[in-house]
Coordinates of C-alpha atoms and ligand atoms in Angstrom, one line a residue:
X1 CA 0.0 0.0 0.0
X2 CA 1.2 3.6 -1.0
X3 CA 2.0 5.7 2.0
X4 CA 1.8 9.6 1.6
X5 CA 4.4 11.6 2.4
X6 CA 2.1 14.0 3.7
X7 CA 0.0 11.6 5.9
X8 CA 3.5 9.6 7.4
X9 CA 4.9 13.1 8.0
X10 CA 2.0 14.2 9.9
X11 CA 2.0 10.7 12.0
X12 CA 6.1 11.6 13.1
X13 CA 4.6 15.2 13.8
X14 CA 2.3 13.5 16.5
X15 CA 5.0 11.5 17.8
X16 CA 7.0 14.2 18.2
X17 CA 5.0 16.8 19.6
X18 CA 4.0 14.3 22.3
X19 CA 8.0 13.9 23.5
X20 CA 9.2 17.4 23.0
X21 CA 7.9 21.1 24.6
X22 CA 5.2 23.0 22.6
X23 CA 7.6 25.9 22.0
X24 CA 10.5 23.9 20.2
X25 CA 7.6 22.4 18.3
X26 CA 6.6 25.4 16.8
X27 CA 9.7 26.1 16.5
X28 CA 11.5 23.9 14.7
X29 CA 8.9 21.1 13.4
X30 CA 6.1 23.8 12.1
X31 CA 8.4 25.5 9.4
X32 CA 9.2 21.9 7.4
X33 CA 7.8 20.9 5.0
X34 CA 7.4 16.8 3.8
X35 CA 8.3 16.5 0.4
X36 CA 8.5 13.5 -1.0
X37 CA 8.2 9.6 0.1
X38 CA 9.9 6.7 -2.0
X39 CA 11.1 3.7 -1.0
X40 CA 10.4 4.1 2.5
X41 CA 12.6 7.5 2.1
X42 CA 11.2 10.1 3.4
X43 CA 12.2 14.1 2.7
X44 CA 11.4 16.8 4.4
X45 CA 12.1 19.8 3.5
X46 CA 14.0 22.2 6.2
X47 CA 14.7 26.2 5.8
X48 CA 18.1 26.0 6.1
X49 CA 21.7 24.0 7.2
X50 CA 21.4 25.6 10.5
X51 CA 18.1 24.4 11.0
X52 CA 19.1 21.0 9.8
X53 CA 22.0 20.6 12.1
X54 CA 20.1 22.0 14.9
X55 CA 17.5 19.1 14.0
X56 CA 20.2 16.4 14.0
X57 CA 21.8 18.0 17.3
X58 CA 18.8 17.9 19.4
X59 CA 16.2 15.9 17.5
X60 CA 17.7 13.0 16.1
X61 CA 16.4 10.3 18.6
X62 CA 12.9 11.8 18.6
X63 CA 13.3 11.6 15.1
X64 CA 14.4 8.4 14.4
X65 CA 11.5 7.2 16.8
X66 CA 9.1 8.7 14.8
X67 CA 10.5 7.1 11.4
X68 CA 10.8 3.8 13.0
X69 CA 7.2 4.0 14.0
X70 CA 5.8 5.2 11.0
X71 CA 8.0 3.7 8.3
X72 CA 9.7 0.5 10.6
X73 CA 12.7 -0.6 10.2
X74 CA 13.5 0.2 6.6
X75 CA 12.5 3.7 7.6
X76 CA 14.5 6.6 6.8
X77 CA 15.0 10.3 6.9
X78 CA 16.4 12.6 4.4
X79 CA 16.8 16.7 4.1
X80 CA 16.2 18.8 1.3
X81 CA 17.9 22.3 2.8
X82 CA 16.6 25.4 1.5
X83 CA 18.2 28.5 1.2
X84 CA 15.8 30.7 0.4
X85 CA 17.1 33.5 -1.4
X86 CA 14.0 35.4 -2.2
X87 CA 14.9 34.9 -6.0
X88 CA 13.4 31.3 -6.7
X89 CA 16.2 30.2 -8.8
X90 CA 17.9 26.7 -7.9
X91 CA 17.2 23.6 -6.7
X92 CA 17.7 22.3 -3.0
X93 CA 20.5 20.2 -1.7
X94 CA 19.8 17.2 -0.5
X95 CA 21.5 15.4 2.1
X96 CA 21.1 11.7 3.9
X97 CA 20.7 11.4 7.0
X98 CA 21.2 10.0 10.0
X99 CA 24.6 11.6 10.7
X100 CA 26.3 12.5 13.1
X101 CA 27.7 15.6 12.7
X102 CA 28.9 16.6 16.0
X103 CA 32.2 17.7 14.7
X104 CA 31.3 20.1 12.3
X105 CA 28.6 21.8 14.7
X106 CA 29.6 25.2 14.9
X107 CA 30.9 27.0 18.1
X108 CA 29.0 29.1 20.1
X109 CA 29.5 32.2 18.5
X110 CA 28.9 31.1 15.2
X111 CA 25.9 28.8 16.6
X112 CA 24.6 32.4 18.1
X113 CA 25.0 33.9 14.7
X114 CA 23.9 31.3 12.9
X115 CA 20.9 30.6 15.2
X116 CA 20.3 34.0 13.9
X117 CA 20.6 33.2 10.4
X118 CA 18.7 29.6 9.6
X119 CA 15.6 31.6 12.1
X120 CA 15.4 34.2 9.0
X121 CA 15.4 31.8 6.5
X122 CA 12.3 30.1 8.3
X123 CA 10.4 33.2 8.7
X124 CA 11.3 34.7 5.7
X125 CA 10.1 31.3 3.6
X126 CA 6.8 32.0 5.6
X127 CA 6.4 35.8 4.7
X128 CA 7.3 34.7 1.4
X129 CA 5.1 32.0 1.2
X130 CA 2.1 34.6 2.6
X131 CA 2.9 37.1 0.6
X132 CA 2.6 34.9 -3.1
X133 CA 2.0 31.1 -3.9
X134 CA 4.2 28.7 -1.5
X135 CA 7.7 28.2 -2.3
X136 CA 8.1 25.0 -3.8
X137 CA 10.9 22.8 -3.2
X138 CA 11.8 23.0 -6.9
X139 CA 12.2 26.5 -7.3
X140 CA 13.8 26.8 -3.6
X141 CA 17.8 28.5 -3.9
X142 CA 20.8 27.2 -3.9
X143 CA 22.3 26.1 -0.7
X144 CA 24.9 28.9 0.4
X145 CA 26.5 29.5 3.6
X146 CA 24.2 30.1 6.5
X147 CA 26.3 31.7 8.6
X148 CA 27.9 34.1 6.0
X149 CA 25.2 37.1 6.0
X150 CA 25.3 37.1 9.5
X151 CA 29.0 36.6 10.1
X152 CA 29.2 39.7 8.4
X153 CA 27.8 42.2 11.3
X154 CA 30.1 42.8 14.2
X155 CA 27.1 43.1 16.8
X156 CA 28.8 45.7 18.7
X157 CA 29.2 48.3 15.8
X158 CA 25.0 47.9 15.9
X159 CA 23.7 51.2 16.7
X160 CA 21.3 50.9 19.3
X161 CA 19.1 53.7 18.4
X162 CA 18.4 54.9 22.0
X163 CA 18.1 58.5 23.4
X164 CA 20.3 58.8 25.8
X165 CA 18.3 61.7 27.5
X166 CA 16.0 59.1 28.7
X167 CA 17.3 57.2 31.7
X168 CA 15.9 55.8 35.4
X169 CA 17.3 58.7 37.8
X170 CA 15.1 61.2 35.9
X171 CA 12.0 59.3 35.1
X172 CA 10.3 60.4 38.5
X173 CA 8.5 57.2 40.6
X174 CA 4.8 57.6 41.5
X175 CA 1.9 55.3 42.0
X176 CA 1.2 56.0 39.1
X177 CA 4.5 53.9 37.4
X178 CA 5.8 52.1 40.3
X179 CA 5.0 48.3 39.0
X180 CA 6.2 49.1 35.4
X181 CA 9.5 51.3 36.5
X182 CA 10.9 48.5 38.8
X183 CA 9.5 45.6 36.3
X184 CA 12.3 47.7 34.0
X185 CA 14.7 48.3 36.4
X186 CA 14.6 44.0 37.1
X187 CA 14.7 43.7 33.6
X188 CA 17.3 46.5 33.2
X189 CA 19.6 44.5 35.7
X190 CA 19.0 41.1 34.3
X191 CA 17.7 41.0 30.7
X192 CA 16.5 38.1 29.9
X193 CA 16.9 35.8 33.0
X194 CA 13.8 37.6 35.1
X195 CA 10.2 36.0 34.5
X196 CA 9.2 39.5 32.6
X197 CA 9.9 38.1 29.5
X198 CA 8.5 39.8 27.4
X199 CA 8.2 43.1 29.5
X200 CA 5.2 44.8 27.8
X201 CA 4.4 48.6 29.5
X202 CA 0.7 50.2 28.4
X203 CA -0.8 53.4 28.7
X204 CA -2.5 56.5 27.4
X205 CA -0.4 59.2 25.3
X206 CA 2.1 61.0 26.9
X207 CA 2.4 58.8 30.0
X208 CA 6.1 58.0 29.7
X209 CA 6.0 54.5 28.0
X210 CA 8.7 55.6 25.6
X211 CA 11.1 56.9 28.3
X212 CA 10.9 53.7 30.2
X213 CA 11.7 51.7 28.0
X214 CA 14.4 53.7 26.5
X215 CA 15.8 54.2 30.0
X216 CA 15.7 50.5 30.3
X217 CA 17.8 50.0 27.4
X218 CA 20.1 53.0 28.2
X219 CA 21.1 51.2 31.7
X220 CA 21.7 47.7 29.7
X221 CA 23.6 49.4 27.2
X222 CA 25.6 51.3 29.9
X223 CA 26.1 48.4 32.2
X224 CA 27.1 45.5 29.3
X225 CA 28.0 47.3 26.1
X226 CA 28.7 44.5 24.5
X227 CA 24.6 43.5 24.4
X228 CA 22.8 44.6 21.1
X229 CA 20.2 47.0 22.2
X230 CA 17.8 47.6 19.8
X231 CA 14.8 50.5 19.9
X232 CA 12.4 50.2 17.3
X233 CA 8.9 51.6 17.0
X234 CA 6.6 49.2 15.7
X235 CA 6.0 51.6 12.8
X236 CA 10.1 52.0 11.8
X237 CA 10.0 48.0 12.0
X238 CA 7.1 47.7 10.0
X239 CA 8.2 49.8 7.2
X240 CA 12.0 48.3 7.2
X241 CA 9.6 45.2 6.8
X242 CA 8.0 46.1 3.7
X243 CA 11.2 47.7 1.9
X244 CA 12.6 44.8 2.8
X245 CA 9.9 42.7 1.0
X246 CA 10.3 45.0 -2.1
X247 CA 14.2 44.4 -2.1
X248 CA 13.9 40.8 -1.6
X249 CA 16.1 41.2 1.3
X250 CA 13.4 39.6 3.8
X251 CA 16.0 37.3 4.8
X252 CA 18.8 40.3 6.2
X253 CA 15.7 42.0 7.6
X254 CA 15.3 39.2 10.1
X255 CA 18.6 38.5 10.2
X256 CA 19.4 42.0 11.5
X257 CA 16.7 41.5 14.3
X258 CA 17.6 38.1 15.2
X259 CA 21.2 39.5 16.3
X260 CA 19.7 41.6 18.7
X261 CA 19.9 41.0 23.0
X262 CA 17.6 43.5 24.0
X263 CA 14.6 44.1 21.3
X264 CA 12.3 47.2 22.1
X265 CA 9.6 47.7 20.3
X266 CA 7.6 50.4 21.2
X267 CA 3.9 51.2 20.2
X268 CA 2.9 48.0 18.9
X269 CA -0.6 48.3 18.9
X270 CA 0.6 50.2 15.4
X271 CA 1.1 46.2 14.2
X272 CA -2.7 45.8 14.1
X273 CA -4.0 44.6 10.8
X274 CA -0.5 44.1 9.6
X275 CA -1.0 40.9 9.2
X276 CA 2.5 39.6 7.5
X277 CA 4.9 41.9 9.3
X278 CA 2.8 40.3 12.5
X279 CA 4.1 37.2 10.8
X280 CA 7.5 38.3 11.1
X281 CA 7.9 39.3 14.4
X282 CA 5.9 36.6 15.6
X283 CA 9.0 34.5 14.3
X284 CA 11.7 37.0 15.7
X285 CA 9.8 37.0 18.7
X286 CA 10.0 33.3 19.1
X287 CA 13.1 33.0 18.4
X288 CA 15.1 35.8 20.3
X289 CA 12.5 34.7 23.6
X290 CA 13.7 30.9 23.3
X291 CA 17.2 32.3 22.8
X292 CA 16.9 34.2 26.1
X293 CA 16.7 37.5 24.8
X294 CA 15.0 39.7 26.2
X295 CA 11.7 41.5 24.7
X296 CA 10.0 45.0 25.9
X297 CA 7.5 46.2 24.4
X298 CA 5.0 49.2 24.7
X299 CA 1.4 49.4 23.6
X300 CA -1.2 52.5 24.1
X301 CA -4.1 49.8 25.3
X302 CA -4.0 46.9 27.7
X303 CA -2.9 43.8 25.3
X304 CA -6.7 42.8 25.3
X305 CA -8.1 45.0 23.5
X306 CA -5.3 45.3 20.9
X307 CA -7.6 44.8 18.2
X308 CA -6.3 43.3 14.8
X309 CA -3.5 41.4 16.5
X310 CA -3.4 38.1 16.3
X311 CA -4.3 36.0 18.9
X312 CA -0.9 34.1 18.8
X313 CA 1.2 36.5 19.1
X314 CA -1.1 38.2 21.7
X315 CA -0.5 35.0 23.8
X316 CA 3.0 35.5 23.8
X317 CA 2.9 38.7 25.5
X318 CA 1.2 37.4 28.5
X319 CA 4.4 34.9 28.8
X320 CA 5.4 37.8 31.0
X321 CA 4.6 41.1 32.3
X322 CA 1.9 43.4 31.8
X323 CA 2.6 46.3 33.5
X324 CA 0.1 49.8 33.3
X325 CA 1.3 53.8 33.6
X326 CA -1.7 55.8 34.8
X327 CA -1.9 59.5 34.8
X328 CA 0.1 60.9 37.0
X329 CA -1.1 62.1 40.6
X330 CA -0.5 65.6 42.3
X331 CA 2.9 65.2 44.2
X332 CA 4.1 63.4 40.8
X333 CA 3.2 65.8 38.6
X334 CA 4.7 68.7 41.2
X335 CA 8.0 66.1 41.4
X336 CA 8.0 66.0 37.4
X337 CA 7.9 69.6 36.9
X338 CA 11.1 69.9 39.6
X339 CA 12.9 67.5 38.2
X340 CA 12.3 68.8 34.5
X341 CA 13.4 72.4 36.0
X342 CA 16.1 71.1 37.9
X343 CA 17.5 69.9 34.7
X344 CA 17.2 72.5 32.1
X345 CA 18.0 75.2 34.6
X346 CA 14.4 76.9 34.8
X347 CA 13.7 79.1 37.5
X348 CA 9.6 79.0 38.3
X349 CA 8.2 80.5 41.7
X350 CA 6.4 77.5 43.6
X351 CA 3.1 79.0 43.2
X352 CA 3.3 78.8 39.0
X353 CA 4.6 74.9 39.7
X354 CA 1.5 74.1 41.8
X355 CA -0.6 76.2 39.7
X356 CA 0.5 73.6 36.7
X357 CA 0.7 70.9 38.7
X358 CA -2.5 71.4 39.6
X359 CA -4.4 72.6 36.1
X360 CA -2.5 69.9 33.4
X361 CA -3.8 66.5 34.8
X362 CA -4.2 65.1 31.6
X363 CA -0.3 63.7 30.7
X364 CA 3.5 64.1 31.0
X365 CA 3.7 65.8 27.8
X366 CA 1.6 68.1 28.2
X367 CA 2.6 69.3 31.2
X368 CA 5.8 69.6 29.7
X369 CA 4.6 71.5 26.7
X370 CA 3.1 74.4 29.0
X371 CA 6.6 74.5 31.0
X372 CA 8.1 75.0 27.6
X373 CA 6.3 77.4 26.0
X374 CA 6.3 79.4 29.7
X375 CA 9.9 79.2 29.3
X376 CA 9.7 80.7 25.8
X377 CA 7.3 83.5 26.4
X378 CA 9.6 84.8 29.4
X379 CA 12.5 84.7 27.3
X380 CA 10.7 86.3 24.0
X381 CA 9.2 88.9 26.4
X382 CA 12.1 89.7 28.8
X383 CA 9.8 88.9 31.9
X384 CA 10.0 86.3 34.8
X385 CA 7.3 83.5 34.3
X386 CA 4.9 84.6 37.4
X387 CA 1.4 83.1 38.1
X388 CA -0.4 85.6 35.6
X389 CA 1.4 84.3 32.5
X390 CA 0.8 80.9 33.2
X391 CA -2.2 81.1 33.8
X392 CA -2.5 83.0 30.4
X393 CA -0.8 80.3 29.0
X394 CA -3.2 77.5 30.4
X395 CA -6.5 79.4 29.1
X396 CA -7.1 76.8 26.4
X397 CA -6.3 73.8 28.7
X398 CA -8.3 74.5 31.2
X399 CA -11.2 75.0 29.8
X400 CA -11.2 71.5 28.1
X401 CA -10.1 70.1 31.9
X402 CA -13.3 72.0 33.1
X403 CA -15.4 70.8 30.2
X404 CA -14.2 67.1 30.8
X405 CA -14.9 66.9 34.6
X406 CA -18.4 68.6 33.9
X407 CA -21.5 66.6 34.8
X408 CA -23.5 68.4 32.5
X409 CA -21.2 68.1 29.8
X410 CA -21.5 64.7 30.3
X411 CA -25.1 64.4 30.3
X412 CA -25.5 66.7 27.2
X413 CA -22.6 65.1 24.9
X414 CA -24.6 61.7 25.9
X415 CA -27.7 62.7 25.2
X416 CA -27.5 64.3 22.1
X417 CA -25.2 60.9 20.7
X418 CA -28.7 59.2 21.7
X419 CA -31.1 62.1 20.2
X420 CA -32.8 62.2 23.5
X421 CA -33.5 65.5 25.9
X422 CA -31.3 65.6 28.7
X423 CA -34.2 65.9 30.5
X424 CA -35.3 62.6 29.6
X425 CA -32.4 60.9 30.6
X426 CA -33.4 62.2 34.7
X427 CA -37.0 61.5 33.8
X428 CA -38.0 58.3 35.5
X429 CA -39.0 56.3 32.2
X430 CA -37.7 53.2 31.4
X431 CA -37.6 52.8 27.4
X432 CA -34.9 51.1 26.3
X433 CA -32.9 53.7 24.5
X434 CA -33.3 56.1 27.3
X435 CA -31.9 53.5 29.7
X436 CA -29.4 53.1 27.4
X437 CA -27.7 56.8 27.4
X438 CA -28.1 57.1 31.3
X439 CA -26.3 54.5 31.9
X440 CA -24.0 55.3 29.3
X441 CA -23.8 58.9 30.8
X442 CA -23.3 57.5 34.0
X443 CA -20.3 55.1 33.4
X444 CA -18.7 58.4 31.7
X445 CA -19.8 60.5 35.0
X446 CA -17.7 57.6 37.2
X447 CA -14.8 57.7 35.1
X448 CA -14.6 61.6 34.4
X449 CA -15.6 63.2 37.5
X450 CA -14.9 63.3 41.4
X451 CA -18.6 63.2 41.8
X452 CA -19.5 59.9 44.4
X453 CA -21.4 57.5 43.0
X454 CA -24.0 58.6 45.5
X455 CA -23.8 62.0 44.1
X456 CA -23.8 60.7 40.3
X457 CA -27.2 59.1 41.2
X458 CA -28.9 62.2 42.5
X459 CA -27.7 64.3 39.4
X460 CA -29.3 61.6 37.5
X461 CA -32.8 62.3 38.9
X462 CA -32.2 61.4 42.3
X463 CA -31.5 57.2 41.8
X464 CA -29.8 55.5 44.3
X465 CA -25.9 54.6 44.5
X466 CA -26.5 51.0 43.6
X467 CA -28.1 51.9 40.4
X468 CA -25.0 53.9 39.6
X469 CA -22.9 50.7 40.4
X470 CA -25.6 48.7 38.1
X471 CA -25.2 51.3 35.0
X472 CA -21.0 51.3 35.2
X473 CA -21.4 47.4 35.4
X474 CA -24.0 47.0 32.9
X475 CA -21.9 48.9 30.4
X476 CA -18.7 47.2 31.3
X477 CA -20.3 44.0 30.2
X478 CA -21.7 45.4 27.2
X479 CA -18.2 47.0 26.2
X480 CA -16.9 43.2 26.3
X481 CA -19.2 41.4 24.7
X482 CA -20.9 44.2 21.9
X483 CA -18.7 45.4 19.2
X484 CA -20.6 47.8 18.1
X485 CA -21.5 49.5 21.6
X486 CA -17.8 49.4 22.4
X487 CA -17.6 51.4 19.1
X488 CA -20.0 54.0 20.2
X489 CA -18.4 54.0 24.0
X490 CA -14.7 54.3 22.2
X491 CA -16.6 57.0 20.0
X492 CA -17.6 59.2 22.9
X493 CA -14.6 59.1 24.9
X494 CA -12.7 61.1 22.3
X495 CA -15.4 63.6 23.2
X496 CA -14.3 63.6 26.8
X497 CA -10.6 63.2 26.0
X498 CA -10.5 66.9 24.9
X499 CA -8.3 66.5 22.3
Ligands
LIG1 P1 4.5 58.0 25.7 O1 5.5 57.2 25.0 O2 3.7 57.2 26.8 O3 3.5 58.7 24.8 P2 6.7 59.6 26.6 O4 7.6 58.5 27.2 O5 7.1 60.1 25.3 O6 5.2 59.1 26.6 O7 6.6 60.7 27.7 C1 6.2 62.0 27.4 C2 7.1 63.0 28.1 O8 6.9 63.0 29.5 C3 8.6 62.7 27.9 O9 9.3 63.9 27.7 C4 9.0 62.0 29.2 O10 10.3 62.3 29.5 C5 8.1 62.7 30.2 N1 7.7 61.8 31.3 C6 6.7 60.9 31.3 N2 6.6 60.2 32.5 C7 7.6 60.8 33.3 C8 8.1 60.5 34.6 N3 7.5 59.6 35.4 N4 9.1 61.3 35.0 C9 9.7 62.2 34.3 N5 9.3 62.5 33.0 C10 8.3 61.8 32.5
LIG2 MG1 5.8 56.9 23.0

């Protein structure tokens, strides 16, 4: 009876997956490809020499087991190595196996590099193979060196591209930041070897996601300079991605990134709907996090609602850490401003820093946008910043603050969304769409006032606290489960963002 190459592969698959961990599965059994079964031959088709040796290193018995099982003993395993060269010319080597070839397994620097190399093949035969028909083992390239491209790149000649302006002793601690900043500092002090692997910070705009991270891989770079650093925001990698994939040089692309120690990536909800470079760094990711590399990443949302990411790679980030930055409290903000004073040499009486500190409560950035242009005025109109021109300065802020914190505001913005009277919305009716936009106004009262909830529910026509409590629930739930309403809630809130 005829066997399929497909079909016996797929049997060896099972019997491997059962005897070896999920993540070297993935890893190094997912990419290959079965090719071709004659004479109780079997060929399977790997990305690259690397790969195969790596196979033959740490696989062979598993291997062997899984041929002798499937094929008995006539049974037997040979490699077609592809070296996928992104021009489709050539055919693949092929070599018998088993053998050992313990003495021509490279040495650990060369296994790092080349680790680095035969991982890029892999990934880049799967963008390639997403991006147009699959690459067929006929038209796969010419076997060539894997180790050459990356032999190439002295790692420490890598420019990190960090700002070194961005470090620990001036990113100022608060509740606001205390989990994520000493998450980085662990992971600053031992990248890699702490369970925040990957180290992924979220929060709003202007929060200081960027600066941790940067000051995370300003103190590794500072500490070990010999560790490849890498900052990348997820929009630079992206497009390197795609230039890469119109230069057919997808395979330096990842072999540049699979150099790196330290990979920072920052903003990666900017990865949603990207669908191959998701691909790719799902494949870098795997294989710098296996390699004990360490990963940080940032993201302007907590990862579960980082729509348009796949749910793979969204799985890997909870491997680690997830750690949030909230806005900024009183005594932080008063501590930033200090600091940021301290260190450009700005003289402001205390009165104008609690003044700020007390009117720009939205973010970091902000705040430091007023002290900047207070800074300029002064200087443009030969006067000392005093409480009259910041509060000049703050006009336009403040009335957005006041605007956001507003009960009414709330109710009106709301009601009108709905098409109902405000009035309606305290009436005591219960038609559905009215309930609808008072509880909706009332989730928005929780989360942009200081009103109680006891003092939300008598705004709102004099209800109780617990119905408060029922609305924020209520709409919680309904923001989890209904697309569309989460659509209309994420609609609104740019209302009360005042931006
Ligand atoms: P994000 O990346 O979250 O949008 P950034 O890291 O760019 O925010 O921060 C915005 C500005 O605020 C930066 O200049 C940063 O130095 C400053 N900043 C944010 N948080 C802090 C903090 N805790 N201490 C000092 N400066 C901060
Ligand atoms: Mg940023």
């Amino acid at each position: 009876m005829l066997k399929d190459c497909r079909t016996v592969w797929a049997n060896c698959l099972r019997v491997i997956k059962a005897n070896i961990g999920e993540q070297s599965y993935r890893t190094w059994f997912e990419p290959i490809i079965p090719v071709q079964l004659h004479n109780n031959v079997l060929i399977i088709q790997v990305p690259s020499q690397f790969f195969y040796e790596w196979l033959e290193e740490h696989y062979v018995d598993v291997l062997k087991k899984s041929i002798y099982q499937e094929l008995g003993h006539e049974g037997r395993l040979e490699y077609s190595i592809v070296v996928d060269q992104g021009n489709g010319a050539s055919k693949p080597r092929t070599v018998n196996i088993p053998t050992a070839r313990k003495a021509a397994y490279p040495t650990p620097l060369q296994q790092d590099n080349a680790m680095a190399a035969s991982a890029m093949t892999a990934s880049a035969r799967n963008v390639a193979a997403a991006a147009a028909a699959p690459v067929s083992p006929d038209k796969a390239a010419t076997l060539r060196n894997p180790f050459e491209a990356s032999k190439a790149i002295d790692r420490n000649y890598l420019k990190s591209q960090l700002n070194h302006t961005y470090s620990f002793e001036n990113y100022i601690e608060g509740d606001c930041n205390r989990l994520a900043r000493s998450a980085g500092m662990a992971v600053a002090n031992k990248p890699g070897t702490t369970s925040f692997n990957p180290l992924m910070i979220y929060g709003g705009v202007g929060l200081g996601k960027t600066h941790l991270v940067q000051a995370i891989g300003n103190h590794i770079k500072a500490t070990t300079p010999d560790k490849f650093v890498l900052y990348v925001s997820a929009e630079k990698f992206t497009n390197q991605f795609i230039e890469s994939l119109r230069s057919n040089a997808v395979q330096d692309f990842a072999n540049f990134y699979l150099l790196v120690d330290i990979l920072i990536l920052d903003d990666v909800q900017f990865l949603s709907g990207k669908d191959k470079t998701q691909e790719m760094f799902f494949h870098i990711f795997n294989h710098l996090h296996q390699a004990g590399r360490q990963i940080v990443m940032t993201s302007d949302r907590p990862p579960r609602d980082l729509n348009g990411l796949e749910d793979r790679l969204l799985s890997r980030f909870k491997w680690g850490l997830t750690a949030d930055l909230q806005s900024p409290d009183f005594e932080t903000r008063m501590a930033i401003i200090q600091n940021k004073m301290q260190q450009d040499g700005i003289d402001i009486p205390p009165q104008v820093v609690e003044y700020l500190a007390h009117s720009v409560n939205t973010n970091v950035r902000e705040l430091e946008g007023v002290l900047i242009s207070l800074v300029a005025q002064s200087s443009l109109n030969r006067r000392e910043i005093d409480l009259e021109m910041a509060k000049q300065a703050l006009r336009h802020i403040i009335e957005e603050v006041e605007a956001e914190v507003n009960l009414d505001f709330i109710q009106k913005t709301v009601a009108e969304y709905f098409s109902i009277p405000v009035d309606l919305m305290k009436a005591k009716t219960r038609k559905k769409e009215v309930v609808t936009a008072r509880q909706v106004a009332m989730y928005f009262a929780k989360e942009h006032t200081s009103h109680s909830l006891k003092s939300i529910g008598h705004n709102f026509g004099g209800r109780d606290h617990s119905t408060v409590i029922h609305s924020v629930q209520t709409v919680s739930d309904l923001i989890d489960s209904d697309k569309v309403f989460k659509g209309t809630i994420q609609e609104l809130r740019k209302k009360f963002a005042g931006k």
